[in-house]
PDB file of C-alpha atoms and ligand atoms in Angstrom:
ATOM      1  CA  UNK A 656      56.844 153.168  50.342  1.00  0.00           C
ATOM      2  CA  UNK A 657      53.218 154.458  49.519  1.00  0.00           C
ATOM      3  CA  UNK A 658      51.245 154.980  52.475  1.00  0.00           C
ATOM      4  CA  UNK A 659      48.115 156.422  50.492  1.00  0.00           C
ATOM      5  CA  UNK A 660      47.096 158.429  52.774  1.00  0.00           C
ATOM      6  CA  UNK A 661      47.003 156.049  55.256  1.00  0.00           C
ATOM      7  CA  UNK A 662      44.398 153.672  53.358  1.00  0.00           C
ATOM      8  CA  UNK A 663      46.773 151.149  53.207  1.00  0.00           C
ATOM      9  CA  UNK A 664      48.966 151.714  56.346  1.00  0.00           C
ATOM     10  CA  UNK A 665      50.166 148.774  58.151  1.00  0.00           C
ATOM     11  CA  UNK A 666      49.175 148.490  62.019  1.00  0.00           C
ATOM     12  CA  UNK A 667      46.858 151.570  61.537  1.00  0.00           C
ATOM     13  CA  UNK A 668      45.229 150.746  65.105  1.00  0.00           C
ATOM     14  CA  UNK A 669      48.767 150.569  66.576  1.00  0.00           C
ATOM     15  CA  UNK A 670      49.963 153.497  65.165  1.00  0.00           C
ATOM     16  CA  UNK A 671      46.881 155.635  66.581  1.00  0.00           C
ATOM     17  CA  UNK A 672      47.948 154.007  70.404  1.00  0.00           C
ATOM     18  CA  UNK A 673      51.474 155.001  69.988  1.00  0.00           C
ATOM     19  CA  UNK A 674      50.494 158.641  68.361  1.00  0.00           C
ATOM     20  CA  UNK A 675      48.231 158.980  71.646  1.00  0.00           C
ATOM     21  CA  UNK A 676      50.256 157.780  74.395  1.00  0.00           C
ATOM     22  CA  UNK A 677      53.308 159.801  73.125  1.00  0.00           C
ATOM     23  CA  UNK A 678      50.934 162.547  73.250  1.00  0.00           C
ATOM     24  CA  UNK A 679      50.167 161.403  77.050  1.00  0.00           C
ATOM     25  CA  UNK A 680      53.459 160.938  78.086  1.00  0.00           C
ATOM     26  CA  UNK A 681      54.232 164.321  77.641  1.00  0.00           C
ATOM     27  CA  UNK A 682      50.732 165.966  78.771  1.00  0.00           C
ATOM     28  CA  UNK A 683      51.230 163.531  82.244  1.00  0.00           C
ATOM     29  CA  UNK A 684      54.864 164.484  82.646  1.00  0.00           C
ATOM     30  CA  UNK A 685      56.320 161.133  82.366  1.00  0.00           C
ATOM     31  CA  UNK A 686      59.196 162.871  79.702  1.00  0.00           C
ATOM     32  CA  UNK A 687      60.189 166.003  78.164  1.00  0.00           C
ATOM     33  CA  UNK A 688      60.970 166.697  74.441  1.00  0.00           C
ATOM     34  CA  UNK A 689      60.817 163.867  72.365  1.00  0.00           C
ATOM     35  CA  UNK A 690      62.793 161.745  75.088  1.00  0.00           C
ATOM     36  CA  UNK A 691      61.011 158.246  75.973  1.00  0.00           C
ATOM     37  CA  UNK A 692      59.689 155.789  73.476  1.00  0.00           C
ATOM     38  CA  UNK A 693      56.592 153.441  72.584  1.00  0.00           C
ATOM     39  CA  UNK A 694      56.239 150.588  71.019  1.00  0.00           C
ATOM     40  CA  UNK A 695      53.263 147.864  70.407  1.00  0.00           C
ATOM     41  CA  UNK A 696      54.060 144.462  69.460  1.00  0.00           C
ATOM     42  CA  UNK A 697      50.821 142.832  67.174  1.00  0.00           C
ATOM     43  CA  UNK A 698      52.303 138.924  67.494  1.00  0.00           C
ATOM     44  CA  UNK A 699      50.163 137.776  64.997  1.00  0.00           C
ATOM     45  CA  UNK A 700      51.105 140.113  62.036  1.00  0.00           C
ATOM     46  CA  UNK A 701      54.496 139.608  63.346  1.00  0.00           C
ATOM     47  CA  UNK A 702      55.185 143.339  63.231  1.00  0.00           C
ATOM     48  CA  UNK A 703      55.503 145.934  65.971  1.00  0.00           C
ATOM     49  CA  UNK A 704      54.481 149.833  65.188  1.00  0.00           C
ATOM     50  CA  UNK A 705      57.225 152.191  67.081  1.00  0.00           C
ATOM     51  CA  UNK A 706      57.467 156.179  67.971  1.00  0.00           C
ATOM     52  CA  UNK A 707      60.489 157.617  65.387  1.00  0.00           C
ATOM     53  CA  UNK A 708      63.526 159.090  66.559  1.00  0.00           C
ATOM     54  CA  UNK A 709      63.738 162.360  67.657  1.00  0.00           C
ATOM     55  CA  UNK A 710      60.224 163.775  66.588  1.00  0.00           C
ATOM     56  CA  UNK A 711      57.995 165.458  69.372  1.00  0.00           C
ATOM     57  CA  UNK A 712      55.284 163.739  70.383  1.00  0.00           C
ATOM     58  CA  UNK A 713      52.239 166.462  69.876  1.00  0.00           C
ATOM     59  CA  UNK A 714      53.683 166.806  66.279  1.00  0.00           C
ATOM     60  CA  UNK A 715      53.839 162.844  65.617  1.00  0.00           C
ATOM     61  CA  UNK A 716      51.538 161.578  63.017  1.00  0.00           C
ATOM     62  CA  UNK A 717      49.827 158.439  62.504  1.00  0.00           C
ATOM     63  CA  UNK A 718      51.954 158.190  59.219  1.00  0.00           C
ATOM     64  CA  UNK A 719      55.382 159.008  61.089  1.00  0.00           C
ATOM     65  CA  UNK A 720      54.938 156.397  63.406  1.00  0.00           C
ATOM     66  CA  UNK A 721      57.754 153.076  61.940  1.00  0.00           C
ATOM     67  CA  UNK A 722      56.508 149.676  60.760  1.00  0.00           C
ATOM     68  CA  UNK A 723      59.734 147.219  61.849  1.00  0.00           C
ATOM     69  CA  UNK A 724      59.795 143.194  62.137  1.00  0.00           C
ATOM     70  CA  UNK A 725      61.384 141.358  65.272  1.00  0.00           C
ATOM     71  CA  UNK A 726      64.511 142.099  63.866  1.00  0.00           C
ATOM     72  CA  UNK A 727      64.676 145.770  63.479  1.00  0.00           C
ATOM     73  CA  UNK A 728      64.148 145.829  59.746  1.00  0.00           C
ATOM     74  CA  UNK A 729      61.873 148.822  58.649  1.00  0.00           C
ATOM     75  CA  UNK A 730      58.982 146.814  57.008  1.00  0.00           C
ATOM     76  CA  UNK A 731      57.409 150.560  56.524  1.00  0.00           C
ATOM     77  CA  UNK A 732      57.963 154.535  57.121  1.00  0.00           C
ATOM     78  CA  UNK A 733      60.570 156.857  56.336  1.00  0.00           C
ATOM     79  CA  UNK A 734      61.798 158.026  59.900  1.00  0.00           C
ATOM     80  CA  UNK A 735      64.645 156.285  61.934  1.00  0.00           C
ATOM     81  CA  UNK A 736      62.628 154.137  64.758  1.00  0.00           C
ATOM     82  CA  UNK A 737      63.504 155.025  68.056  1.00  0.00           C
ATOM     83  CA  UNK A 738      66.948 154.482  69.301  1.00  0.00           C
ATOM     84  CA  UNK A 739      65.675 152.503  71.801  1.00  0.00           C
ATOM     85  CA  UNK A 740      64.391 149.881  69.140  1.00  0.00           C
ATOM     86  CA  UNK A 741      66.887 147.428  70.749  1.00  0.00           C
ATOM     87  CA  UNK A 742      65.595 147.312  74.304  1.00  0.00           C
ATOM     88  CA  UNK A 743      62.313 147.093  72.867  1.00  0.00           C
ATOM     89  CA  UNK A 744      63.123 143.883  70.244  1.00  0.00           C
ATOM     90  CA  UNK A 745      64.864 142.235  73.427  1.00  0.00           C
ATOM     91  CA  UNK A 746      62.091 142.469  75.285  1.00  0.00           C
ATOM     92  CA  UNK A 747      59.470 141.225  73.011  1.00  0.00           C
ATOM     93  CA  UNK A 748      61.912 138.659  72.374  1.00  0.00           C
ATOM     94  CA  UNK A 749      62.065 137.464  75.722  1.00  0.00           C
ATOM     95  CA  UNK A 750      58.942 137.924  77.351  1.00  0.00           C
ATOM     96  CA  UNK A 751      55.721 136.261  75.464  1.00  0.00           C
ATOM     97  CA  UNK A 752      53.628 138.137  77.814  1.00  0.00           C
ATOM     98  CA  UNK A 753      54.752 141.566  76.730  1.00  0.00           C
ATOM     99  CA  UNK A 754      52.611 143.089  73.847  1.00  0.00           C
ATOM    100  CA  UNK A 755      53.303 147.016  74.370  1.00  0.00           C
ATOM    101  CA  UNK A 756      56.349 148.784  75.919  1.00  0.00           C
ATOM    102  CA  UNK A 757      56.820 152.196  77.199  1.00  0.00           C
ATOM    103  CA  UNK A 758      59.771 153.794  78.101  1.00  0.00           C
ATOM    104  CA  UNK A 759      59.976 157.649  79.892  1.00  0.00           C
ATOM    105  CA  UNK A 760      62.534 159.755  81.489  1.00  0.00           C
ATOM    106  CA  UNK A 761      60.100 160.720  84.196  1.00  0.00           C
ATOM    107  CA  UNK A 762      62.014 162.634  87.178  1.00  0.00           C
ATOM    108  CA  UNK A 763      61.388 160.910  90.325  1.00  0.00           C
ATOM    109  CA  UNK A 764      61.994 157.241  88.835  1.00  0.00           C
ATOM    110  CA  UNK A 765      65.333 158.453  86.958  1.00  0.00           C
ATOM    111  CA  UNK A 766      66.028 159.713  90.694  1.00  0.00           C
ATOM    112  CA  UNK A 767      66.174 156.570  92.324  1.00  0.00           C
ATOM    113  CA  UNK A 768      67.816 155.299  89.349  1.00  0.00           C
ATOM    114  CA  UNK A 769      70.488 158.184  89.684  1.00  0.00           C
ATOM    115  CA  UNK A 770      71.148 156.725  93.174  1.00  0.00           C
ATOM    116  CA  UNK A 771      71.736 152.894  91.523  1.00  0.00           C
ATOM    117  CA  UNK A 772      68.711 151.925  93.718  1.00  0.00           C
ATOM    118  CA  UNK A 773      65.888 149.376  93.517  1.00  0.00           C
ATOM    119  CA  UNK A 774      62.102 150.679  93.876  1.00  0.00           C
ATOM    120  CA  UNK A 775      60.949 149.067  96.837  1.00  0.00           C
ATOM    121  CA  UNK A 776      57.020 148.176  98.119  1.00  0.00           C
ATOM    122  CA  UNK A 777      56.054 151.653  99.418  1.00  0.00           C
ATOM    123  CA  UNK A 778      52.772 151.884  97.990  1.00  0.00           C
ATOM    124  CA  UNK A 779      51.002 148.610  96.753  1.00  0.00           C
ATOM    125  CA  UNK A 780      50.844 150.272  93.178  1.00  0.00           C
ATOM    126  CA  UNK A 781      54.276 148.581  93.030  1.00  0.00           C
ATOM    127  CA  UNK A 782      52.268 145.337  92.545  1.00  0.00           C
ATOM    128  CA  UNK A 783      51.736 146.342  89.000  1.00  0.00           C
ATOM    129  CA  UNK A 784      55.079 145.699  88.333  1.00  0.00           C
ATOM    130  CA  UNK A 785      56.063 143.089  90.901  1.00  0.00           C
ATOM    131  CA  UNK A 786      57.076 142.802  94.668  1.00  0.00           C
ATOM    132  CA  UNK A 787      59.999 145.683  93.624  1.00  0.00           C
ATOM    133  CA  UNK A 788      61.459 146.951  90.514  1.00  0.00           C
ATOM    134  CA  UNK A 789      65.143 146.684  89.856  1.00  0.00           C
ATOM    135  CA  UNK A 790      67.781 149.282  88.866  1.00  0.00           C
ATOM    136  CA  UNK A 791      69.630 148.103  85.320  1.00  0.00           C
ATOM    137  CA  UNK A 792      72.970 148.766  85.448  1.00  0.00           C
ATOM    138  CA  UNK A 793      74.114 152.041  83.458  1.00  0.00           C
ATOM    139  CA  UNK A 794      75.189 151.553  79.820  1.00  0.00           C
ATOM    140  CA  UNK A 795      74.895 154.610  77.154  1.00  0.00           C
ATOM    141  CA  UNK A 796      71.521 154.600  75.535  1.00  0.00           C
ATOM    142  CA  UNK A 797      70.436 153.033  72.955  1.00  0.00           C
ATOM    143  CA  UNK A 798      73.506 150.090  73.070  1.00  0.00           C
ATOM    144  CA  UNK A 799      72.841 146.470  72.990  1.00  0.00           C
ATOM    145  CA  UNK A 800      74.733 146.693  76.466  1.00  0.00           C
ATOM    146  CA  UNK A 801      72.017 148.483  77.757  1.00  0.00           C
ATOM    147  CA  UNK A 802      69.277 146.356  76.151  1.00  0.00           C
ATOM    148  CA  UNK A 803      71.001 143.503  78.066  1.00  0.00           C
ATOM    149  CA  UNK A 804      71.152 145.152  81.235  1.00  0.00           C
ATOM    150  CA  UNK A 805      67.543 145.414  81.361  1.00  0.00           C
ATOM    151  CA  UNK A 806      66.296 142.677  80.616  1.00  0.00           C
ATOM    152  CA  UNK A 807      68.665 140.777  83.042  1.00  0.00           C
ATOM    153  CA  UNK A 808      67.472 143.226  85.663  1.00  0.00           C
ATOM    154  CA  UNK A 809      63.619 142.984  84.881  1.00  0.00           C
ATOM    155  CA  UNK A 810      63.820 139.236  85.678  1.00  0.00           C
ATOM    156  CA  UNK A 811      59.829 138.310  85.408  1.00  0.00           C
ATOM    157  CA  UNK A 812      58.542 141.740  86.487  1.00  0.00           C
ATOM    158  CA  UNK A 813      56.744 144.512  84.489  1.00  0.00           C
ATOM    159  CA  UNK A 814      59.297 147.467  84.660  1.00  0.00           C
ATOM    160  CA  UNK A 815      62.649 148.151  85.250  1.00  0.00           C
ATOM    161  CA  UNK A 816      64.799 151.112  86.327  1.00  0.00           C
ATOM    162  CA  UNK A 817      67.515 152.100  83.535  1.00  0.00           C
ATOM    163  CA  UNK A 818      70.483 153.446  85.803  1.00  0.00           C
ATOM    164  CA  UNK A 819      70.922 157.769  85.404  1.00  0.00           C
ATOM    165  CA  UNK A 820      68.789 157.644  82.696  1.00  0.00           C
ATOM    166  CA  UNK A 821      64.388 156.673  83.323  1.00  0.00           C
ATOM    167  CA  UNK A 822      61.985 153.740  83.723  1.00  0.00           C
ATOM    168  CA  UNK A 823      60.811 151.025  80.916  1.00  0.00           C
ATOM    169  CA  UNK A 824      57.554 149.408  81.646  1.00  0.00           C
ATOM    170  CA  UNK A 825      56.212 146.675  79.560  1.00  0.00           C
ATOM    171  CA  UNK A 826      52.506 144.630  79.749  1.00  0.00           C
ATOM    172  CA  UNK A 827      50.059 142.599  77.851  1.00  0.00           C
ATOM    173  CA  UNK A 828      49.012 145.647  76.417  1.00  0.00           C
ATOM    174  CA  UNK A 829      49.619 149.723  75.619  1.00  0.00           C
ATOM    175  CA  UNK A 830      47.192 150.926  78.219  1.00  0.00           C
ATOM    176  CA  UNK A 831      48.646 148.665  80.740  1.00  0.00           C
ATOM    177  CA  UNK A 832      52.163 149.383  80.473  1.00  0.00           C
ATOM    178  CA  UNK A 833      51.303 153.037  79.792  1.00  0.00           C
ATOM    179  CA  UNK A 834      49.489 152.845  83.637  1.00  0.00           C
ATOM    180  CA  UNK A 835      52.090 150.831  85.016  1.00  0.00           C
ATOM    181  CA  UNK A 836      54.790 153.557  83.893  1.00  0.00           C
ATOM    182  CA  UNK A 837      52.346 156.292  85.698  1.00  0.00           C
ATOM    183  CA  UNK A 838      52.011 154.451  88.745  1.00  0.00           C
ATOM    184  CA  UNK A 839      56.097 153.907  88.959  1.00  0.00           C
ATOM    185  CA  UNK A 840      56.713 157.547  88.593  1.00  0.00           C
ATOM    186  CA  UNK A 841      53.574 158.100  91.456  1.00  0.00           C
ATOM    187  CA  UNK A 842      55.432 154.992  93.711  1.00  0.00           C
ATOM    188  CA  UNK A 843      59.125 156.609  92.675  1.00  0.00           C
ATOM    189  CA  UNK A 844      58.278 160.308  94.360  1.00  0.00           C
ATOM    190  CA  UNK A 845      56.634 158.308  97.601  1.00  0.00           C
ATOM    191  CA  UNK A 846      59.946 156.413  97.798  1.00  0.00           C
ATOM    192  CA  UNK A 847      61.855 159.791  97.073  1.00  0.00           C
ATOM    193  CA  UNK A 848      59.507 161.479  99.886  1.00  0.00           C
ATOM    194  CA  UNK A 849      59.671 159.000 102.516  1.00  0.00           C
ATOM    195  CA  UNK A 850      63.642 158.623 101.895  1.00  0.00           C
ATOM    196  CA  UNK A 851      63.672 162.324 102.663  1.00  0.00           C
ATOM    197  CA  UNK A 852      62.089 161.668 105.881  1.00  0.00           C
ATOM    198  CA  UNK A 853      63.882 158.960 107.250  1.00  0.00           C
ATOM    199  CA  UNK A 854      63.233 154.666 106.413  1.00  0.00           C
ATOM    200  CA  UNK A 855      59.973 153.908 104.924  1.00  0.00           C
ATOM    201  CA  UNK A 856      57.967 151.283 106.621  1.00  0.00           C
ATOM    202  CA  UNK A 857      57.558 148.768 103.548  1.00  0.00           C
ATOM    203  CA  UNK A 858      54.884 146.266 102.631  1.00  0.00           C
ATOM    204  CA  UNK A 859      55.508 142.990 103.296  1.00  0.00           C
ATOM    205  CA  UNK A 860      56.057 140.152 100.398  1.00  0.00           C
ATOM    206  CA  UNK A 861      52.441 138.748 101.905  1.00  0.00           C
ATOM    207  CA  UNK A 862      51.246 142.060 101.520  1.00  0.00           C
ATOM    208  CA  UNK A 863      52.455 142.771  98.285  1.00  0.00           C
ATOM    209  CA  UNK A 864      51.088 138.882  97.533  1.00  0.00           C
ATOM    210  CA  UNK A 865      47.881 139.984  97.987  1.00  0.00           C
ATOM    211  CA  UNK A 866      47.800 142.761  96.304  1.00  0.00           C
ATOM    212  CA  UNK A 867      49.622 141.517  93.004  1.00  0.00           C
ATOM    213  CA  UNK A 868      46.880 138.766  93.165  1.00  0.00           C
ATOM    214  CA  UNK A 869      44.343 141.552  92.497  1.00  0.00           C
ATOM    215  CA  UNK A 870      46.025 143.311  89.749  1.00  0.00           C
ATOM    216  CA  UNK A 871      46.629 139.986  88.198  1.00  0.00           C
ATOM    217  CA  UNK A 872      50.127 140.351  87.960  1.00  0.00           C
ATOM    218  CA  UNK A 873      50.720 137.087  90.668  1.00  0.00           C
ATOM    219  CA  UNK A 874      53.249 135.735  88.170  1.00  0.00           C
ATOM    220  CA  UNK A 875      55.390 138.699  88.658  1.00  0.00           C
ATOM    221  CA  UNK A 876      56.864 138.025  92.045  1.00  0.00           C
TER     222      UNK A 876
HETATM  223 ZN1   ZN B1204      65.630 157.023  77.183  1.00  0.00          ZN
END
């Protein structure tokens, strides 16, 4: 595959949002190494530019960043995509509303997933992913099993918990789901904090109504 130095690279604007969001992922804390994923999904082209396996993000180039199709085939680049290219496919599958996905191992949400529990309305930043976000239940990464867990568990919201193992948050586009990933982890260490101290008073579904109707995520109830 000749990417001419990038004069004829496919999804060049896509591949410079996933280079720079892996990059913030790790400079925001939201994963270590190269764990965590992005993808972005242009529907027209049909094609959706993902970060490779196993490369770190502040050494991932433009070119290293993988071309694939809807159904996993590598339409361009020589690195493996990233192993969780099957979440990702299932998701753009099944939700026309989701354009961009990221996926971290950031520490407090993979804490309340490590306890098998939901994320519930302590802080209206929730609203960015719905009224609460659900916990997937566990299957070894990068399996169709898992894939299928989460997306049965994200129902209509914007995120989802992945049992012992991080948070996926999708939206209509790469800085949205990057923000809604960063506000999860922010909500996930209130919900750890407040848990520490006893039961959090939570928002009501009203509340949360409201607030969702702001963020323009009302569907997501
Ligand atoms: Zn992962």
């Amino acid at each position: 595959m000749d990417i001419n130095g990038g004069k004829h690279m496919l999804l060049l604007e896509e591949r410079k949002l996933v280079v720079e969001h892996g990059k913030k992922l790790i400079d925001n804390g939201l994963t270590t190494g190269s764990g965590g994923n992005i993808s972005i999904y242009n529907r027209e082209k049909g094609l959706i530019a993902m970060s490779p396996s196993g490369l770190a993000y502040h050494e991932t180039r433009v070119e290293d960043i993988v071309i694939i199709d809807l159904n996993g085939n590598i339409v361009e680049g020589d690195l493996t995509p990233s192993s969780e290219m099957g979440m990702h496919l299932i998701f753009y599958k099944n939700r026309d509303d989701a354009n961009a996905i990221v996926h971290t191992h950031s520490k407090f949400a993979t804490a309340i997933s490590a306890m098998g529990w939901n994320l519930e309305p302590v802080h209206y930043l929730i609203g960015f992913a719905g009224l609460d976000v659900k916990c997937a239940k566990y299957a070894t990464y990068g399996s169709m099993e898992l894939a299928e867990n989460a997306l049965e568990a994200i129902g209509n919201r914007n995120a989802v918990l992945l049992a012992n193992h991080g948070l996926i948050a999708l939206g209509p586009d790469i800085g949205r789901a990057f923000s809604t990933a960063e506000h999860l982890e922010y909500v996930s260490e209130i919900y750890y904090l407040t848990k520490t101290l006893g039961e959090p008073n939570l928002l009501t579904e009203a509340q949360m109504l409201d607030v969702m109707k702001k963020f323009n995520t009302y569907r997501y109830q």
